[in-house]
PDB file of C-alpha atoms in Angstrom:
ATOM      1  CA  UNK N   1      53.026  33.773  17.227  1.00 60.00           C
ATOM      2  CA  UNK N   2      53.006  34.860  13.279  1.00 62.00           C
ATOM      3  CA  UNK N   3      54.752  31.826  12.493  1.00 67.00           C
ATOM      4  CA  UNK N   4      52.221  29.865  14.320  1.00 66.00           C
ATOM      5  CA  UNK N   5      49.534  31.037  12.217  1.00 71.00           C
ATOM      6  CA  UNK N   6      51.333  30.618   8.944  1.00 73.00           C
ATOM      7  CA  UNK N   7      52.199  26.691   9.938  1.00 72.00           C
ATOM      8  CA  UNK N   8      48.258  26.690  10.695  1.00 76.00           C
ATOM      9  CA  UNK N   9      47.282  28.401   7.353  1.00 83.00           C
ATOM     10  CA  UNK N  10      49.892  25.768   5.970  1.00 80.00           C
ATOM     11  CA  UNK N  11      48.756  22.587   7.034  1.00 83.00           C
ATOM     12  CA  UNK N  12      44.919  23.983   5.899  1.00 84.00           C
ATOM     13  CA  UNK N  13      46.107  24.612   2.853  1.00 87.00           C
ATOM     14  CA  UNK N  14      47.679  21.062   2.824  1.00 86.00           C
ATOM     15  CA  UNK N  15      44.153  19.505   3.907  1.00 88.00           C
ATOM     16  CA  UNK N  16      42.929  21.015   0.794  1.00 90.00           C
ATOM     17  CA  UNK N  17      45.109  20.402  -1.460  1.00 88.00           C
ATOM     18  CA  UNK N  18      44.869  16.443  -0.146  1.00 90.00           C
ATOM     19  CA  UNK N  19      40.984  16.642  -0.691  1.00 89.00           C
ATOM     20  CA  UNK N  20      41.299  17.890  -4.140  1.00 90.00           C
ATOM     21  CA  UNK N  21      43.694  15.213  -4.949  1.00 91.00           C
ATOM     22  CA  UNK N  22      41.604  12.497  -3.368  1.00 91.00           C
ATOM     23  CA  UNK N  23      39.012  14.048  -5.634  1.00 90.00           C
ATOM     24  CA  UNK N  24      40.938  14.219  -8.933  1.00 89.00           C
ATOM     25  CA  UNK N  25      42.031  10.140  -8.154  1.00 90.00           C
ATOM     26  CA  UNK N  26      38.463   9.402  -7.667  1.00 89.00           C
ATOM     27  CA  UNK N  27      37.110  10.780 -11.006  1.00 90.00           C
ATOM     28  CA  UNK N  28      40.446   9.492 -12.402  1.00 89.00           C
ATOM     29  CA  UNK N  29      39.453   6.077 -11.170  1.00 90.00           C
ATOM     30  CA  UNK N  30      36.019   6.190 -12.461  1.00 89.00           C
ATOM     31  CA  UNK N  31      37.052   7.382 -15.983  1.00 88.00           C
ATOM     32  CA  UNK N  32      39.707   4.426 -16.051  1.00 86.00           C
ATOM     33  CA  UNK N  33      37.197   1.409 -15.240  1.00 88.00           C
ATOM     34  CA  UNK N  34      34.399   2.875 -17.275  1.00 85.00           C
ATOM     35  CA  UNK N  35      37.280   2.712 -19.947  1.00 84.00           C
ATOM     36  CA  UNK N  36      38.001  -0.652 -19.114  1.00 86.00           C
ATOM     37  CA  UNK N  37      34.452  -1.494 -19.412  1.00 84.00           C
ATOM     38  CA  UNK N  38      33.551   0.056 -22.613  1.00 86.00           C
ATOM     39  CA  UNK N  39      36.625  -2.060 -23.829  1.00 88.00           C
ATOM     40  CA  UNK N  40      35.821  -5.571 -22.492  1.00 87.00           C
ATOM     41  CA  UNK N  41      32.457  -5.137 -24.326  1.00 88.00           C
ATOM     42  CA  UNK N  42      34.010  -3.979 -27.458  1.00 89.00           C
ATOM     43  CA  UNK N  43      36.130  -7.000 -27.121  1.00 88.00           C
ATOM     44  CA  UNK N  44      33.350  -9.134 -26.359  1.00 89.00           C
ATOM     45  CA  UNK N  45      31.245  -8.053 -29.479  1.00 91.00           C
ATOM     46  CA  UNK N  46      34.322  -8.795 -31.860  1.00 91.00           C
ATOM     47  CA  UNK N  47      34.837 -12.188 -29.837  1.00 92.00           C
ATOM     48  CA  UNK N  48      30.981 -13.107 -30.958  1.00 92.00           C
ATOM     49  CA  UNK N  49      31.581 -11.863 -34.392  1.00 93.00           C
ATOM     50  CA  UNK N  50      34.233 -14.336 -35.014  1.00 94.00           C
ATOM     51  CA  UNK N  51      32.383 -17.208 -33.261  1.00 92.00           C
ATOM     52  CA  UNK N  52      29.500 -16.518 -35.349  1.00 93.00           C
ATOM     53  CA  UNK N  53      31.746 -16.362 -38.406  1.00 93.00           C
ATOM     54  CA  UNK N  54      33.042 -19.492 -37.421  1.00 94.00           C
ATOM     55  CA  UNK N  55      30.265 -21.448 -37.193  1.00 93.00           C
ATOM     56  CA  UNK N  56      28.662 -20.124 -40.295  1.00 93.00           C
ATOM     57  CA  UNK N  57      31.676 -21.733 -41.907  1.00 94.00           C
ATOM     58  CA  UNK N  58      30.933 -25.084 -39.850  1.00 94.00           C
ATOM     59  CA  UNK N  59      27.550 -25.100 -40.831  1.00 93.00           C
ATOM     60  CA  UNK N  60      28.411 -24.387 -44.565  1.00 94.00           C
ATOM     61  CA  UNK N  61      31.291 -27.565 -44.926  1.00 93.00           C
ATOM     62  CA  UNK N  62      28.697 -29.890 -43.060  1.00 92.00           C
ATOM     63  CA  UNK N  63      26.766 -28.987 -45.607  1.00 93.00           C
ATOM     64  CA  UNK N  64      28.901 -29.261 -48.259  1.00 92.00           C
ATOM     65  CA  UNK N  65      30.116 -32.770 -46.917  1.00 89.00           C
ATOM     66  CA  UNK N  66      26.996 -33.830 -46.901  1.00 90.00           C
ATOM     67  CA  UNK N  67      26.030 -32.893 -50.332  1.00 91.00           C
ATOM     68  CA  UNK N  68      29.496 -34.511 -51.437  1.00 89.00           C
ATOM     69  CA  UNK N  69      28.443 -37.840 -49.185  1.00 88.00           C
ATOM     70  CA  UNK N  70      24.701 -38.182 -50.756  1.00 90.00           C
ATOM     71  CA  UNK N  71      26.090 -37.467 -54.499  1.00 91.00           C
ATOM     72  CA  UNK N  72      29.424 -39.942 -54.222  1.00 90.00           C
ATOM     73  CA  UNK N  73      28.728 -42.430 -51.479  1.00 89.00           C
ATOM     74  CA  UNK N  74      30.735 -44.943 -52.654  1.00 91.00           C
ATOM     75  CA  UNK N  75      33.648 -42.631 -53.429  1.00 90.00           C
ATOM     76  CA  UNK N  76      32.747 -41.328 -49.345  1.00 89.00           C
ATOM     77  CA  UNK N  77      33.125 -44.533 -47.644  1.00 90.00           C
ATOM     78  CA  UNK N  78      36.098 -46.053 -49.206  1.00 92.00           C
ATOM     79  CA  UNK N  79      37.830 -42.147 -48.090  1.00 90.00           C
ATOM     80  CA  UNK N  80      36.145 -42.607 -44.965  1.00 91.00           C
ATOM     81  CA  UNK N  81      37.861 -46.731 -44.816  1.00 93.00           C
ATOM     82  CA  UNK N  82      41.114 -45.443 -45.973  1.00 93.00           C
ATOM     83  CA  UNK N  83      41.293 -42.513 -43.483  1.00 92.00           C
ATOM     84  CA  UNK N  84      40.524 -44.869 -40.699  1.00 92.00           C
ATOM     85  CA  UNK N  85      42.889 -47.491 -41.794  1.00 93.00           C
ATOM     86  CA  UNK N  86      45.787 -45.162 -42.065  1.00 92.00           C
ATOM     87  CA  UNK N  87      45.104 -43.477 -38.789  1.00 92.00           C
ATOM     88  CA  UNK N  88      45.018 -46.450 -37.440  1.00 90.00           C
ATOM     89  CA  UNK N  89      48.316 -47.723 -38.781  1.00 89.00           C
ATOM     90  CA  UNK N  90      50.098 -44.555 -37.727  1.00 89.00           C
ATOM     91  CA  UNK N  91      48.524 -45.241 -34.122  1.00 88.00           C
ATOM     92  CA  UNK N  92      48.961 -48.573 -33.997  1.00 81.00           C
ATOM     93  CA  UNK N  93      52.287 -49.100 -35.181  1.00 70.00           C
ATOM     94  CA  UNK N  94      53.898 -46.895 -31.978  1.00 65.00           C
ATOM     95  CA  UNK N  95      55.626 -49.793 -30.285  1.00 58.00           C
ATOM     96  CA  UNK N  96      55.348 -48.705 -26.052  1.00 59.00           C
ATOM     97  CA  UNK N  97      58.181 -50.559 -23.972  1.00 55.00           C
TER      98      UNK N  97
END
């Protein structure tokens, strides 16, 4: 009968010892996505950052372009002729059989 009541006290013990792991996972879980979380938006914000970089340095070579453009347009559209025409020879000159 004694050892009846220890395998009882046992398997109680083993009931709590399963709720206070299912609690530690749980908080364990929570700290690990609000980790997760606090990442993705720090990756986010360095992800704008850089786009907006980026496009500050657009903007600022279309500008300069077009300064270049309205102060040498003759110079501009013989570049922009040549460009073409050797783009075009390097594209056109593929022979496809």
């Amino acid at each position: 009968m004694a050892e009846m009541q220890n395998v009882g006290t046992d398997v109680g013990q083993l009931r709590q010892d399963i709720a206070s792991i299912k609690g530690d996972l749980g908080t364990l879980m929570t700290t690990l996505k609000d980790l997760g979380v606090e990442q993705g938006k720090q990756l986010y914000s360095r992800a704008q950052d850089a786009g907006d970089a980026v496009r500050g340095q657009a903007v600022q070579t279309q500008e300069q372009v077009g300064h270049y453009i309205e102060s040498r347009p003759i110079s501009s559209v013989l570049m922009a002729f040549g460009t073409g025409f050797a783009i075009g020879t390097l594209v056109g000159s593929r022979s496809y059989h």
